[in-house]
PDB file of C-alpha atoms and ligand atoms in Angstrom:
ATOM      1  CA  UNK A   1       9.651 -64.293 -41.922  1.00 48.00           C
ATOM      2  CA  UNK A   2      13.372 -64.202 -41.181  1.00 50.00           C
ATOM      3  CA  UNK A   3      13.856 -62.192 -44.298  1.00 53.00           C
ATOM      4  CA  UNK A   4      11.206 -59.734 -43.204  1.00 58.00           C
ATOM      5  CA  UNK A   5      12.731 -59.324 -39.748  1.00 61.00           C
ATOM      6  CA  UNK A   6      16.106 -58.838 -41.385  1.00 65.00           C
ATOM      7  CA  UNK A   7      14.702 -56.049 -43.443  1.00 65.00           C
ATOM      8  CA  UNK A   8      13.058 -54.272 -40.529  1.00 67.00           C
ATOM      9  CA  UNK A   9      16.205 -54.630 -38.431  1.00 68.00           C
ATOM     10  CA  UNK A  10      18.155 -53.111 -41.266  1.00 63.00           C
ATOM     11  CA  UNK A  11      15.668 -50.261 -41.418  1.00 67.00           C
ATOM     12  CA  UNK A  12      16.024 -49.820 -37.664  1.00 65.00           C
ATOM     13  CA  UNK A  13      19.807 -49.634 -37.781  1.00 64.00           C
ATOM     14  CA  UNK A  14      19.640 -47.296 -40.706  1.00 70.00           C
ATOM     15  CA  UNK A  15      17.269 -44.947 -38.919  1.00 79.00           C
ATOM     16  CA  UNK A  16      19.246 -45.011 -35.662  1.00 83.00           C
ATOM     17  CA  UNK A  17      22.406 -44.268 -37.606  1.00 84.00           C
ATOM     18  CA  UNK A  18      20.577 -41.418 -39.254  1.00 85.00           C
ATOM     19  CA  UNK A  19      19.490 -40.109 -35.871  1.00 87.00           C
ATOM     20  CA  UNK A  20      23.070 -40.276 -34.556  1.00 88.00           C
ATOM     21  CA  UNK A  21      24.272 -38.429 -37.604  1.00 89.00           C
ATOM     22  CA  UNK A  22      21.606 -35.763 -37.241  1.00 91.00           C
ATOM     23  CA  UNK A  23      22.446 -35.361 -33.564  1.00 93.00           C
ATOM     24  CA  UNK A  24      26.161 -34.959 -34.160  1.00 91.00           C
ATOM     25  CA  UNK A  25      25.535 -32.518 -36.997  1.00 94.00           C
ATOM     26  CA  UNK A  26      23.210 -30.528 -34.751  1.00 95.00           C
ATOM     27  CA  UNK A  27      25.820 -30.518 -31.980  1.00 97.00           C
ATOM     28  CA  UNK A  28      28.557 -29.495 -34.391  1.00 96.00           C
ATOM     29  CA  UNK A  29      26.471 -26.583 -35.606  1.00 96.00           C
ATOM     30  CA  UNK A  30      25.555 -25.468 -32.102  1.00 97.00           C
ATOM     31  CA  UNK A  31      29.163 -25.768 -30.926  1.00 97.00           C
ATOM     32  CA  UNK A  32      30.117 -22.999 -33.322  1.00 95.00           C
ATOM     33  CA  UNK A  33      28.094 -20.436 -31.410  1.00 96.00           C
ATOM     34  CA  UNK A  34      28.181 -21.972 -27.914  1.00 97.00           C
ATOM     35  CA  UNK A  35      30.968 -19.745 -26.555  1.00 95.00           C
ATOM     36  CA  UNK A  36      29.333 -16.577 -27.842  1.00 95.00           C
ATOM     37  CA  UNK A  37      25.957 -17.679 -26.443  1.00 97.00           C
ATOM     38  CA  UNK A  38      27.548 -18.441 -23.047  1.00 97.00           C
ATOM     39  CA  UNK A  39      26.365 -22.032 -23.005  1.00 98.00           C
ATOM     40  CA  UNK A  40      29.575 -23.396 -21.463  1.00 98.00           C
ATOM     41  CA  UNK A  41      30.482 -23.328 -17.804  1.00 98.00           C
ATOM     42  CA  UNK A  42      32.996 -25.131 -15.632  1.00 98.00           C
ATOM     43  CA  UNK A  43      32.740 -27.567 -12.786  1.00 98.00           C
ATOM     44  CA  UNK A  44      35.588 -27.880 -10.316  1.00 98.00           C
ATOM     45  CA  UNK A  45      36.550 -31.045  -8.461  1.00 98.00           C
ATOM     46  CA  UNK A  46      38.992 -30.911  -5.532  1.00 98.00           C
ATOM     47  CA  UNK A  47      42.186 -32.941  -5.393  1.00 98.00           C
ATOM     48  CA  UNK A  48      43.091 -33.822  -1.819  1.00 98.00           C
ATOM     49  CA  UNK A  49      46.617 -34.119  -0.429  1.00 98.00           C
ATOM     50  CA  UNK A  50      46.633 -37.476   1.348  1.00 98.00           C
ATOM     51  CA  UNK A  51      49.280 -36.547   3.937  1.00 96.00           C
ATOM     52  CA  UNK A  52      47.829 -33.214   5.045  1.00 96.00           C
ATOM     53  CA  UNK A  53      44.159 -33.643   4.157  1.00 95.00           C
ATOM     54  CA  UNK A  54      44.305 -30.191   2.557  1.00 96.00           C
ATOM     55  CA  UNK A  55      43.132 -29.292  -0.924  1.00 97.00           C
ATOM     56  CA  UNK A  56      46.007 -29.510  -3.384  1.00 98.00           C
ATOM     57  CA  UNK A  57      43.982 -27.989  -6.202  1.00 98.00           C
ATOM     58  CA  UNK A  58      40.997 -28.402  -8.492  1.00 98.00           C
ATOM     59  CA  UNK A  59      40.398 -30.016 -11.856  1.00 98.00           C
ATOM     60  CA  UNK A  60      38.329 -27.877 -14.234  1.00 98.00           C
ATOM     61  CA  UNK A  61      35.710 -29.892 -16.155  1.00 98.00           C
ATOM     62  CA  UNK A  62      33.704 -28.343 -18.957  1.00 98.00           C
ATOM     63  CA  UNK A  63      29.895 -28.455 -19.013  1.00 98.00           C
ATOM     64  CA  UNK A  64      27.554 -27.580 -21.883  1.00 98.00           C
ATOM     65  CA  UNK A  65      23.933 -26.607 -21.530  1.00 98.00           C
ATOM     66  CA  UNK A  66      22.414 -26.792 -25.012  1.00 97.00           C
ATOM     67  CA  UNK A  67      19.384 -24.469 -25.388  1.00 95.00           C
ATOM     68  CA  UNK A  68      17.167 -27.271 -26.787  1.00 95.00           C
ATOM     69  CA  UNK A  69      18.927 -30.526 -25.962  1.00 95.00           C
ATOM     70  CA  UNK A  70      19.902 -29.713 -22.381  1.00 97.00           C
ATOM     71  CA  UNK A  71      23.129 -30.929 -20.747  1.00 98.00           C
ATOM     72  CA  UNK A  72      25.560 -32.578 -23.143  1.00 98.00           C
ATOM     73  CA  UNK A  73      28.418 -34.641 -21.679  1.00 98.00           C
ATOM     74  CA  UNK A  74      31.979 -33.698 -22.608  1.00 98.00           C
ATOM     75  CA  UNK A  75      32.394 -37.365 -23.516  1.00 97.00           C
ATOM     76  CA  UNK A  76      29.982 -36.669 -26.372  1.00 97.00           C
ATOM     77  CA  UNK A  77      31.002 -33.218 -27.589  1.00 97.00           C
ATOM     78  CA  UNK A  78      34.777 -32.986 -27.031  1.00 97.00           C
ATOM     79  CA  UNK A  79      35.531 -35.311 -29.915  1.00 95.00           C
ATOM     80  CA  UNK A  80      33.229 -33.306 -32.194  1.00 96.00           C
ATOM     81  CA  UNK A  81      35.058 -30.168 -31.102  1.00 97.00           C
ATOM     82  CA  UNK A  82      38.348 -31.919 -31.876  1.00 96.00           C
ATOM     83  CA  UNK A  83      37.393 -33.091 -35.343  1.00 95.00           C
ATOM     84  CA  UNK A  84      36.172 -29.618 -36.314  1.00 96.00           C
ATOM     85  CA  UNK A  85      39.040 -27.692 -34.725  1.00 95.00           C
ATOM     86  CA  UNK A  86      36.577 -25.896 -32.456  1.00 97.00           C
ATOM     87  CA  UNK A  87      38.456 -27.329 -29.487  1.00 97.00           C
ATOM     88  CA  UNK A  88      41.057 -24.583 -30.009  1.00 97.00           C
ATOM     89  CA  UNK A  89      38.785 -21.630 -29.075  1.00 97.00           C
ATOM     90  CA  UNK A  90      36.794 -23.765 -26.600  1.00 98.00           C
ATOM     91  CA  UNK A  91      39.983 -24.925 -24.887  1.00 98.00           C
ATOM     92  CA  UNK A  92      41.249 -21.335 -24.717  1.00 98.00           C
ATOM     93  CA  UNK A  93      37.961 -20.313 -23.080  1.00 98.00           C
ATOM     94  CA  UNK A  94      38.304 -23.136 -20.515  1.00 98.00           C
ATOM     95  CA  UNK A  95      41.845 -22.138 -19.613  1.00 98.00           C
ATOM     96  CA  UNK A  96      41.048 -18.441 -19.284  1.00 98.00           C
ATOM     97  CA  UNK A  97      37.954 -19.085 -17.146  1.00 98.00           C
ATOM     98  CA  UNK A  98      39.706 -21.657 -14.949  1.00 98.00           C
ATOM     99  CA  UNK A  99      42.814 -19.522 -14.342  1.00 98.00           C
ATOM    100  CA  UNK A 100      40.741 -16.483 -13.390  1.00 98.00           C
ATOM    101  CA  UNK A 101      38.617 -18.559 -11.028  1.00 98.00           C
ATOM    102  CA  UNK A 102      41.724 -19.943  -9.352  1.00 98.00           C
ATOM    103  CA  UNK A 103      43.205 -16.477  -8.852  1.00 98.00           C
ATOM    104  CA  UNK A 104      39.918 -15.459  -7.160  1.00 96.00           C
ATOM    105  CA  UNK A 105      39.770 -18.566  -4.996  1.00 96.00           C
ATOM    106  CA  UNK A 106      43.385 -18.276  -3.900  1.00 97.00           C
ATOM    107  CA  UNK A 107      42.902 -14.629  -3.009  1.00 96.00           C
ATOM    108  CA  UNK A 108      39.728 -15.237  -1.005  1.00 93.00           C
ATOM    109  CA  UNK A 109      41.103 -18.290   0.821  1.00 93.00           C
ATOM    110  CA  UNK A 110      44.683 -17.045   1.117  1.00 95.00           C
ATOM    111  CA  UNK A 111      46.076 -20.202  -0.407  1.00 95.00           C
ATOM    112  CA  UNK A 112      48.145 -21.456  -3.333  1.00 97.00           C
ATOM    113  CA  UNK A 113      45.951 -24.092  -4.884  1.00 98.00           C
ATOM    114  CA  UNK A 114      46.645 -25.538  -8.330  1.00 98.00           C
ATOM    115  CA  UNK A 115      44.238 -25.534 -11.251  1.00 98.00           C
ATOM    116  CA  UNK A 116      44.350 -28.584 -13.537  1.00 98.00           C
ATOM    117  CA  UNK A 117      43.049 -28.085 -17.063  1.00 98.00           C
ATOM    118  CA  UNK A 118      42.352 -30.898 -19.537  1.00 98.00           C
ATOM    119  CA  UNK A 119      44.087 -30.349 -22.865  1.00 97.00           C
ATOM    120  CA  UNK A 120      43.235 -32.127 -26.103  1.00 95.00           C
ATOM    121  CA  UNK A 121      46.076 -33.393 -28.326  1.00 92.00           C
ATOM    122  CA  UNK A 122      44.561 -31.260 -31.120  1.00 92.00           C
ATOM    123  CA  UNK A 123      44.955 -28.122 -29.013  1.00 93.00           C
ATOM    124  CA  UNK A 124      48.472 -28.767 -27.848  1.00 92.00           C
ATOM    125  CA  UNK A 125      49.685 -29.568 -31.378  1.00 87.00           C
ATOM    126  CA  UNK A 126      48.610 -26.097 -32.506  1.00 88.00           C
ATOM    127  CA  UNK A 127      51.618 -23.815 -33.075  1.00 87.00           C
ATOM    128  CA  UNK A 128      50.017 -20.994 -31.098  1.00 92.00           C
ATOM    129  CA  UNK A 129      49.394 -23.095 -28.002  1.00 95.00           C
ATOM    130  CA  UNK A 130      52.385 -22.156 -25.804  1.00 95.00           C
ATOM    131  CA  UNK A 131      51.863 -18.456 -26.611  1.00 96.00           C
ATOM    132  CA  UNK A 132      48.177 -18.786 -25.688  1.00 97.00           C
ATOM    133  CA  UNK A 133      49.137 -20.327 -22.336  1.00 98.00           C
ATOM    134  CA  UNK A 134      51.588 -17.523 -21.581  1.00 98.00           C
ATOM    135  CA  UNK A 135      49.082 -14.824 -22.494  1.00 98.00           C
ATOM    136  CA  UNK A 136      46.380 -16.452 -20.388  1.00 98.00           C
ATOM    137  CA  UNK A 137      48.706 -16.579 -17.387  1.00 98.00           C
ATOM    138  CA  UNK A 138      49.611 -12.930 -17.854  1.00 98.00           C
ATOM    139  CA  UNK A 139      45.991 -11.776 -18.250  1.00 98.00           C
ATOM    140  CA  UNK A 140      44.720 -13.776 -15.277  1.00 98.00           C
ATOM    141  CA  UNK A 141      47.692 -13.083 -13.020  1.00 98.00           C
ATOM    142  CA  UNK A 142      48.013 -16.774 -12.112  1.00 98.00           C
ATOM    143  CA  UNK A 143      51.504 -17.852 -11.222  1.00 98.00           C
ATOM    144  CA  UNK A 144      52.738 -20.474 -13.771  1.00 98.00           C
ATOM    145  CA  UNK A 145      53.555 -23.072 -11.116  1.00 98.00           C
ATOM    146  CA  UNK A 146      49.849 -23.130 -10.168  1.00 98.00           C
ATOM    147  CA  UNK A 147      48.740 -24.210 -13.637  1.00 98.00           C
ATOM    148  CA  UNK A 148      48.782 -27.896 -14.502  1.00 98.00           C
ATOM    149  CA  UNK A 149      47.935 -29.253 -17.958  1.00 98.00           C
ATOM    150  CA  UNK A 150      46.374 -32.714 -18.122  1.00 97.00           C
ATOM    151  CA  UNK A 151      47.207 -34.551 -21.309  1.00 94.00           C
ATOM    152  CA  UNK A 152      46.590 -38.153 -22.332  1.00 90.00           C
ATOM    153  CA  UNK A 153      48.824 -40.683 -23.982  1.00 85.00           C
ATOM    154  CA  UNK A 154      47.017 -40.137 -27.316  1.00 82.00           C
ATOM    155  CA  UNK A 155      49.350 -37.199 -27.786  1.00 81.00           C
ATOM    156  CA  UNK A 156      52.266 -39.581 -28.300  1.00 76.00           C
ATOM    157  CA  UNK A 157      50.650 -41.789 -30.926  1.00 71.00           C
ATOM    158  CA  UNK A 158      51.712 -39.636 -33.844  1.00 70.00           C
ATOM    159  CA  UNK A 159      55.129 -38.420 -32.935  1.00 75.00           C
ATOM    160  CA  UNK A 160      57.102 -38.750 -29.770  1.00 79.00           C
ATOM    161  CA  UNK A 161      59.682 -36.238 -31.027  1.00 83.00           C
ATOM    162  CA  UNK A 162      56.998 -33.606 -31.566  1.00 82.00           C
ATOM    163  CA  UNK A 163      55.599 -34.321 -28.111  1.00 81.00           C
ATOM    164  CA  UNK A 164      59.010 -33.788 -26.498  1.00 87.00           C
ATOM    165  CA  UNK A 165      59.415 -30.420 -28.254  1.00 89.00           C
ATOM    166  CA  UNK A 166      55.989 -29.252 -27.091  1.00 89.00           C
ATOM    167  CA  UNK A 167      56.676 -30.433 -23.540  1.00 89.00           C
ATOM    168  CA  UNK A 168      59.983 -28.586 -23.413  1.00 92.00           C
ATOM    169  CA  UNK A 169      58.393 -25.321 -24.552  1.00 94.00           C
ATOM    170  CA  UNK A 170      55.614 -25.671 -21.979  1.00 95.00           C
ATOM    171  CA  UNK A 171      57.944 -26.640 -19.140  1.00 96.00           C
ATOM    172  CA  UNK A 172      60.034 -23.548 -19.921  1.00 97.00           C
ATOM    173  CA  UNK A 173      56.994 -21.419 -19.017  1.00 97.00           C
ATOM    174  CA  UNK A 174      57.116 -22.974 -15.555  1.00 98.00           C
ATOM    175  CA  UNK A 175      53.822 -24.847 -15.600  1.00 98.00           C
ATOM    176  CA  UNK A 176      53.171 -28.440 -14.479  1.00 98.00           C
ATOM    177  CA  UNK A 177      52.435 -31.324 -16.818  1.00 96.00           C
ATOM    178  CA  UNK A 178      50.222 -34.209 -15.856  1.00 96.00           C
ATOM    179  CA  UNK A 179      49.495 -37.513 -17.606  1.00 94.00           C
ATOM    180  CA  UNK A 180      45.744 -38.229 -17.360  1.00 95.00           C
ATOM    181  CA  UNK A 181      43.928 -41.592 -17.478  1.00 94.00           C
ATOM    182  CA  UNK A 182      47.172 -43.477 -16.956  1.00 93.00           C
ATOM    183  CA  UNK A 183      46.842 -47.179 -17.675  1.00 88.00           C
ATOM    184  CA  UNK A 184      44.112 -46.948 -20.311  1.00 86.00           C
ATOM    185  CA  UNK A 185      46.208 -46.031 -23.336  1.00 78.00           C
ATOM    186  CA  UNK A 186      49.565 -46.870 -24.783  1.00 74.00           C
ATOM    187  CA  UNK A 187      51.419 -46.483 -21.507  1.00 70.00           C
ATOM    188  CA  UNK A 188      55.014 -47.044 -22.399  1.00 75.00           C
ATOM    189  CA  UNK A 189      57.904 -46.740 -20.009  1.00 79.00           C
ATOM    190  CA  UNK A 190      59.800 -44.855 -22.717  1.00 77.00           C
ATOM    191  CA  UNK A 191      57.258 -42.011 -22.625  1.00 79.00           C
ATOM    192  CA  UNK A 192      57.316 -41.842 -18.893  1.00 86.00           C
ATOM    193  CA  UNK A 193      61.071 -41.919 -18.577  1.00 87.00           C
ATOM    194  CA  UNK A 194      61.815 -39.365 -21.296  1.00 86.00           C
ATOM    195  CA  UNK A 195      59.116 -36.747 -20.787  1.00 87.00           C
ATOM    196  CA  UNK A 196      59.139 -34.128 -18.049  1.00 91.00           C
ATOM    197  CA  UNK A 197      55.876 -35.262 -16.450  1.00 94.00           C
ATOM    198  CA  UNK A 198      55.231 -33.931 -12.955  1.00 97.00           C
ATOM    199  CA  UNK A 199      52.058 -35.807 -12.100  1.00 97.00           C
ATOM    200  CA  UNK A 200      50.680 -39.212 -12.992  1.00 96.00           C
ATOM    201  CA  UNK A 201      46.895 -39.562 -12.760  1.00 97.00           C
ATOM    202  CA  UNK A 202      45.961 -43.200 -12.338  1.00 96.00           C
ATOM    203  CA  UNK A 203      42.694 -43.921 -14.143  1.00 95.00           C
ATOM    204  CA  UNK A 204      39.523 -44.595 -12.211  1.00 96.00           C
ATOM    205  CA  UNK A 205      39.262 -48.094 -13.722  1.00 94.00           C
ATOM    206  CA  UNK A 206      42.104 -49.164 -11.395  1.00 94.00           C
ATOM    207  CA  UNK A 207      40.367 -47.638  -8.390  1.00 96.00           C
ATOM    208  CA  UNK A 208      37.086 -49.351  -9.253  1.00 94.00           C
ATOM    209  CA  UNK A 209      38.788 -52.758  -9.275  1.00 93.00           C
ATOM    210  CA  UNK A 210      41.101 -52.052  -6.357  1.00 93.00           C
ATOM    211  CA  UNK A 211      39.313 -54.005  -3.628  1.00 92.00           C
ATOM    212  CA  UNK A 212      37.907 -56.694  -5.893  1.00 91.00           C
ATOM    213  CA  UNK A 213      41.008 -58.818  -6.411  1.00 88.00           C
ATOM    214  CA  UNK A 214      44.386 -59.040  -4.714  1.00 87.00           C
ATOM    215  CA  UNK A 215      46.277 -58.618  -8.002  1.00 89.00           C
ATOM    216  CA  UNK A 216      44.684 -55.176  -8.450  1.00 91.00           C
ATOM    217  CA  UNK A 217      46.159 -54.058  -5.146  1.00 93.00           C
ATOM    218  CA  UNK A 218      49.634 -55.137  -6.234  1.00 93.00           C
ATOM    219  CA  UNK A 219      49.176 -53.378  -9.555  1.00 92.00           C
ATOM    220  CA  UNK A 220      48.121 -50.101  -7.921  1.00 96.00           C
ATOM    221  CA  UNK A 221      50.978 -50.267  -5.431  1.00 96.00           C
ATOM    222  CA  UNK A 222      53.480 -50.984  -8.214  1.00 95.00           C
ATOM    223  CA  UNK A 223      52.312 -48.102 -10.392  1.00 95.00           C
ATOM    224  CA  UNK A 224      52.614 -45.687  -7.468  1.00 97.00           C
ATOM    225  CA  UNK A 225      56.084 -46.987  -6.676  1.00 96.00           C
ATOM    226  CA  UNK A 226      57.129 -46.677 -10.330  1.00 95.00           C
ATOM    227  CA  UNK A 227      55.852 -43.085 -10.492  1.00 96.00           C
ATOM    228  CA  UNK A 228      57.791 -42.174  -7.367  1.00 97.00           C
ATOM    229  CA  UNK A 229      60.924 -43.794  -8.790  1.00 96.00           C
ATOM    230  CA  UNK A 230      60.521 -41.505 -11.806  1.00 95.00           C
ATOM    231  CA  UNK A 231      60.014 -38.574  -9.383  1.00 96.00           C
ATOM    232  CA  UNK A 232      56.385 -38.016 -10.288  1.00 97.00           C
ATOM    233  CA  UNK A 233      53.538 -37.180  -7.970  1.00 97.00           C
ATOM    234  CA  UNK A 234      50.534 -39.485  -8.070  1.00 98.00           C
ATOM    235  CA  UNK A 235      46.856 -38.594  -8.156  1.00 98.00           C
ATOM    236  CA  UNK A 236      44.437 -41.496  -7.983  1.00 98.00           C
ATOM    237  CA  UNK A 237      41.119 -40.768  -9.702  1.00 98.00           C
ATOM    238  CA  UNK A 238      37.658 -42.128  -8.984  1.00 98.00           C
ATOM    239  CA  UNK A 239      37.926 -42.655  -5.225  1.00 98.00           C
ATOM    240  CA  UNK A 240      34.327 -43.308  -4.167  1.00 98.00           C
ATOM    241  CA  UNK A 241      34.720 -45.211  -0.881  1.00 97.00           C
ATOM    242  CA  UNK A 242      36.526 -44.780   2.414  1.00 97.00           C
ATOM    243  CA  UNK A 243      37.953 -48.287   2.103  1.00 96.00           C
ATOM    244  CA  UNK A 244      39.626 -47.407  -1.205  1.00 97.00           C
ATOM    245  CA  UNK A 245      41.083 -44.267   0.353  1.00 97.00           C
ATOM    246  CA  UNK A 246      42.441 -46.191   3.359  1.00 96.00           C
ATOM    247  CA  UNK A 247      44.126 -48.676   1.090  1.00 96.00           C
ATOM    248  CA  UNK A 248      45.649 -45.929  -1.089  1.00 97.00           C
ATOM    249  CA  UNK A 249      47.118 -44.271   2.001  1.00 97.00           C
ATOM    250  CA  UNK A 250      49.106 -47.396   2.776  1.00 96.00           C
ATOM    251  CA  UNK A 251      50.542 -47.282  -0.768  1.00 97.00           C
ATOM    252  CA  UNK A 252      51.946 -43.778  -0.204  1.00 96.00           C
ATOM    253  CA  UNK A 253      49.620 -42.291  -2.807  1.00 97.00           C
ATOM    254  CA  UNK A 254      50.126 -38.489  -2.839  1.00 98.00           C
ATOM    255  CA  UNK A 255      46.721 -37.133  -3.889  1.00 98.00           C
ATOM    256  CA  UNK A 256      43.210 -38.412  -4.387  1.00 98.00           C
ATOM    257  CA  UNK A 257      40.212 -37.204  -6.340  1.00 98.00           C
ATOM    258  CA  UNK A 258      36.700 -38.642  -6.440  1.00 98.00           C
ATOM    259  CA  UNK A 259      33.084 -38.626  -5.358  1.00 98.00           C
ATOM    260  CA  UNK A 260      34.038 -39.767  -1.849  1.00 98.00           C
ATOM    261  CA  UNK A 261      35.527 -36.302  -1.256  1.00 97.00           C
ATOM    262  CA  UNK A 262      33.413 -34.242  -3.591  1.00 97.00           C
ATOM    263  CA  UNK A 263      31.622 -34.338  -6.909  1.00 98.00           C
ATOM    264  CA  UNK A 264      32.649 -31.699  -9.433  1.00 98.00           C
ATOM    265  CA  UNK A 265      31.010 -28.418  -8.294  1.00 98.00           C
ATOM    266  CA  UNK A 266      29.658 -25.334 -10.032  1.00 98.00           C
ATOM    267  CA  UNK A 267      30.807 -21.938  -8.753  1.00 96.00           C
ATOM    268  CA  UNK A 268      27.910 -21.587  -6.284  1.00 95.00           C
ATOM    269  CA  UNK A 269      28.567 -24.999  -4.775  1.00 96.00           C
ATOM    270  CA  UNK A 270      32.243 -24.106  -4.611  1.00 95.00           C
ATOM    271  CA  UNK A 271      31.467 -21.063  -2.471  1.00 89.00           C
ATOM    272  CA  UNK A 272      29.343 -23.163  -0.074  1.00 91.00           C
ATOM    273  CA  UNK A 273      32.117 -25.755   0.030  1.00 92.00           C
ATOM    274  CA  UNK A 274      34.640 -23.210   1.297  1.00 88.00           C
ATOM    275  CA  UNK A 275      32.191 -21.641   3.739  1.00 84.00           C
ATOM    276  CA  UNK A 276      31.524 -25.099   5.252  1.00 82.00           C
ATOM    277  CA  UNK A 277      35.237 -25.797   5.569  1.00 79.00           C
ATOM    278  CA  UNK A 278      35.953 -22.705   7.617  1.00 70.00           C
TER     279      UNK A 278
HETATM  280  P1  LIG B   1      38.924 -36.849 -17.066  1.00 71.80           P
HETATM  281  O1  LIG B   1      39.810 -35.702 -17.331  1.00 71.80           O
HETATM  282  O2  LIG B   1      39.576 -38.146 -16.784  1.00 71.80           O
HETATM  283  O3  LIG B   1      37.995 -36.380 -15.860  1.00 71.80           O
HETATM  284  C1  LIG B   1      37.508 -37.212 -14.841  1.00 71.80           C
HETATM  285  C2  LIG B   1      36.073 -37.610 -15.066  1.00 71.80           C
HETATM  286  O4  LIG B   1      35.664 -38.498 -14.014  1.00 71.80           O
HETATM  287  C3  LIG B   1      35.094 -36.447 -14.996  1.00 71.80           C
HETATM  288  O5  LIG B   1      33.999 -36.738 -15.894  1.00 71.80           O
HETATM  289  C4  LIG B   1      34.623 -36.491 -13.538  1.00 71.80           C
HETATM  290  O6  LIG B   1      33.360 -35.873 -13.350  1.00 71.80           O
HETATM  291  C5  LIG B   1      34.552 -37.977 -13.319  1.00 71.80           C
HETATM  292  N1  LIG B   1      34.717 -38.364 -11.899  1.00 71.80           N
HETATM  293  C6  LIG B   1      35.326 -37.687 -10.905  1.00 71.80           C
HETATM  294  N2  LIG B   1      35.302 -38.391  -9.738  1.00 71.80           N
HETATM  295  C7  LIG B   1      34.670 -39.554 -10.005  1.00 71.80           C
HETATM  296  C8  LIG B   1      34.325 -40.704  -9.198  1.00 71.80           C
HETATM  297  O7  LIG B   1      34.614 -40.803  -8.007  1.00 71.80           O
HETATM  298  N3  LIG B   1      33.667 -41.714  -9.852  1.00 71.80           N
HETATM  299  C9  LIG B   1      33.341 -41.657 -11.176  1.00 71.80           C
HETATM  300  N4  LIG B   1      32.696 -42.697 -11.705  1.00 71.80           N
HETATM  301  N5  LIG B   1      33.660 -40.577 -11.956  1.00 71.80           N
HETATM  302  C10 LIG B   1      34.316 -39.547 -11.377  1.00 71.80           C
HETATM  303  P2  LIG B   1      33.431 -35.624 -16.894  1.00 71.80           P
HETATM  304  O8  LIG B   1      33.388 -34.297 -16.209  1.00 71.80           O
HETATM  305  O9  LIG B   1      32.171 -36.171 -17.486  1.00 71.80           O
HETATM  306  O10 LIG B   1      34.542 -35.538 -18.022  1.00 71.80           O
HETATM  307  C11 LIG B   1      34.811 -36.618 -18.859  1.00 71.80           C
HETATM  308  C12 LIG B   1      36.048 -36.386 -19.692  1.00 71.80           C
HETATM  309  O11 LIG B   1      35.824 -35.317 -20.617  1.00 71.80           O
HETATM  310  C13 LIG B   1      37.282 -35.962 -18.899  1.00 71.80           C
HETATM  311  O12 LIG B   1      37.893 -37.093 -18.310  1.00 71.80           O
HETATM  312  C14 LIG B   1      38.120 -35.320 -19.987  1.00 71.80           C
HETATM  313  O13 LIG B   1      38.784 -36.312 -20.735  1.00 71.80           O
HETATM  314  C15 LIG B   1      37.052 -34.673 -20.858  1.00 71.80           C
HETATM  315  N6  LIG B   1      36.963 -33.237 -20.506  1.00 71.80           N
HETATM  316  C16 LIG B   1      36.251 -32.632 -19.512  1.00 71.80           C
HETATM  317  N7  LIG B   1      36.447 -31.282 -19.532  1.00 71.80           N
HETATM  318  C17 LIG B   1      37.315 -31.034 -20.540  1.00 71.80           C
HETATM  319  C18 LIG B   1      37.927 -29.836 -21.059  1.00 71.80           C
HETATM  320  O14 LIG B   1      37.752 -28.720 -20.560  1.00 71.80           O
HETATM  321  N8  LIG B   1      38.766 -29.995 -22.145  1.00 71.80           N
HETATM  322  C19 LIG B   1      39.016 -31.229 -22.707  1.00 71.80           C
HETATM  323  N9  LIG B   1      39.840 -31.282 -23.758  1.00 71.80           N
HETATM  324  N10 LIG B   1      38.475 -32.363 -22.222  1.00 71.80           N
HETATM  325  C20 LIG B   1      37.636 -32.271 -21.164  1.00 71.80           C
HETATM  326 MG1  LIG B   2      41.414 -34.953 -16.436  1.00 71.80          MG
HETATM  327 MG1  LIG B   3      41.174 -38.952 -16.031  1.00 71.80          MG
HETATM  328 MG1  LIG B   4      39.047 -39.482 -19.119  1.00 71.80          MG
END
């Protein structure tokens, strides 16, 4: 009996593994033509300046509508794009689209909002990356100081020296660098102290736990203080409740981002959002 169940469980695992494999192979294949077929689009989520209540900028978040499988989360397809190298053209498409959108938005609203673009370690390690950034800025007409690149600590796993070189080349262009998902990775003070990082994005896991236990409050307050000591701006991610926002204000947090203010929006929703604000 036990033996039989063991066998059928094995068969089940085997078939679900097979299904996963088939799905990722299907996605990999479809990814190759997804740009050409215009299956990608961007969502934009506002980042709010805590002191003024104004919009500091937007984070661009990629979306994929697969013709048969429907919406695929970036959490599922980005790593496939990374392992195949497809992230290079996909990432270039994201940056171009996001920069152009920001130029439009700033013109229409008469403002100087920042666009934050997520960058994969695979992309940034590509020799051509800084040149691609410069060309994109030129083509879109976006001023370099309005472009912010969000990178994660994974970039530093391989070589800190290489990371410093890349950072220096990018900073020379005049753009901003931001460390995303802070607190989930290898967070080392050495990275923070020795890299020209402008903005620290505190991961939403810290926000989720903020009001649950006193020690989380101290932790959040300490991270913000540390960032300010290192002359970095702080964005806290994943703010979903007024109470979290109120608490963050008392910690001198600079910017907030989260569902409490707005979900990521498509371009139509973005238009409505600005009309409502007027
Ligand atoms: P991320 O860069 O840390 O982006 C924040 C994620 O949190 C987004 O998920 C956003 O929709 C979600 N979020 C925002 N506010 C809240 C909130 O209040 N509560 C909760 N629970 N979630 C919130 P999304 O859009 O599914 O993206 C997931 C991840 O995929 C991103 O994490 C980023 O690592 C990656 N990603 C997205 N777009 C791109 C891209 O264009 N290029 C690259 N390389 N990665 C991307
Ligand atoms: Mg991000
Ligand atoms: Mg993040
Ligand atoms: Mg993330």
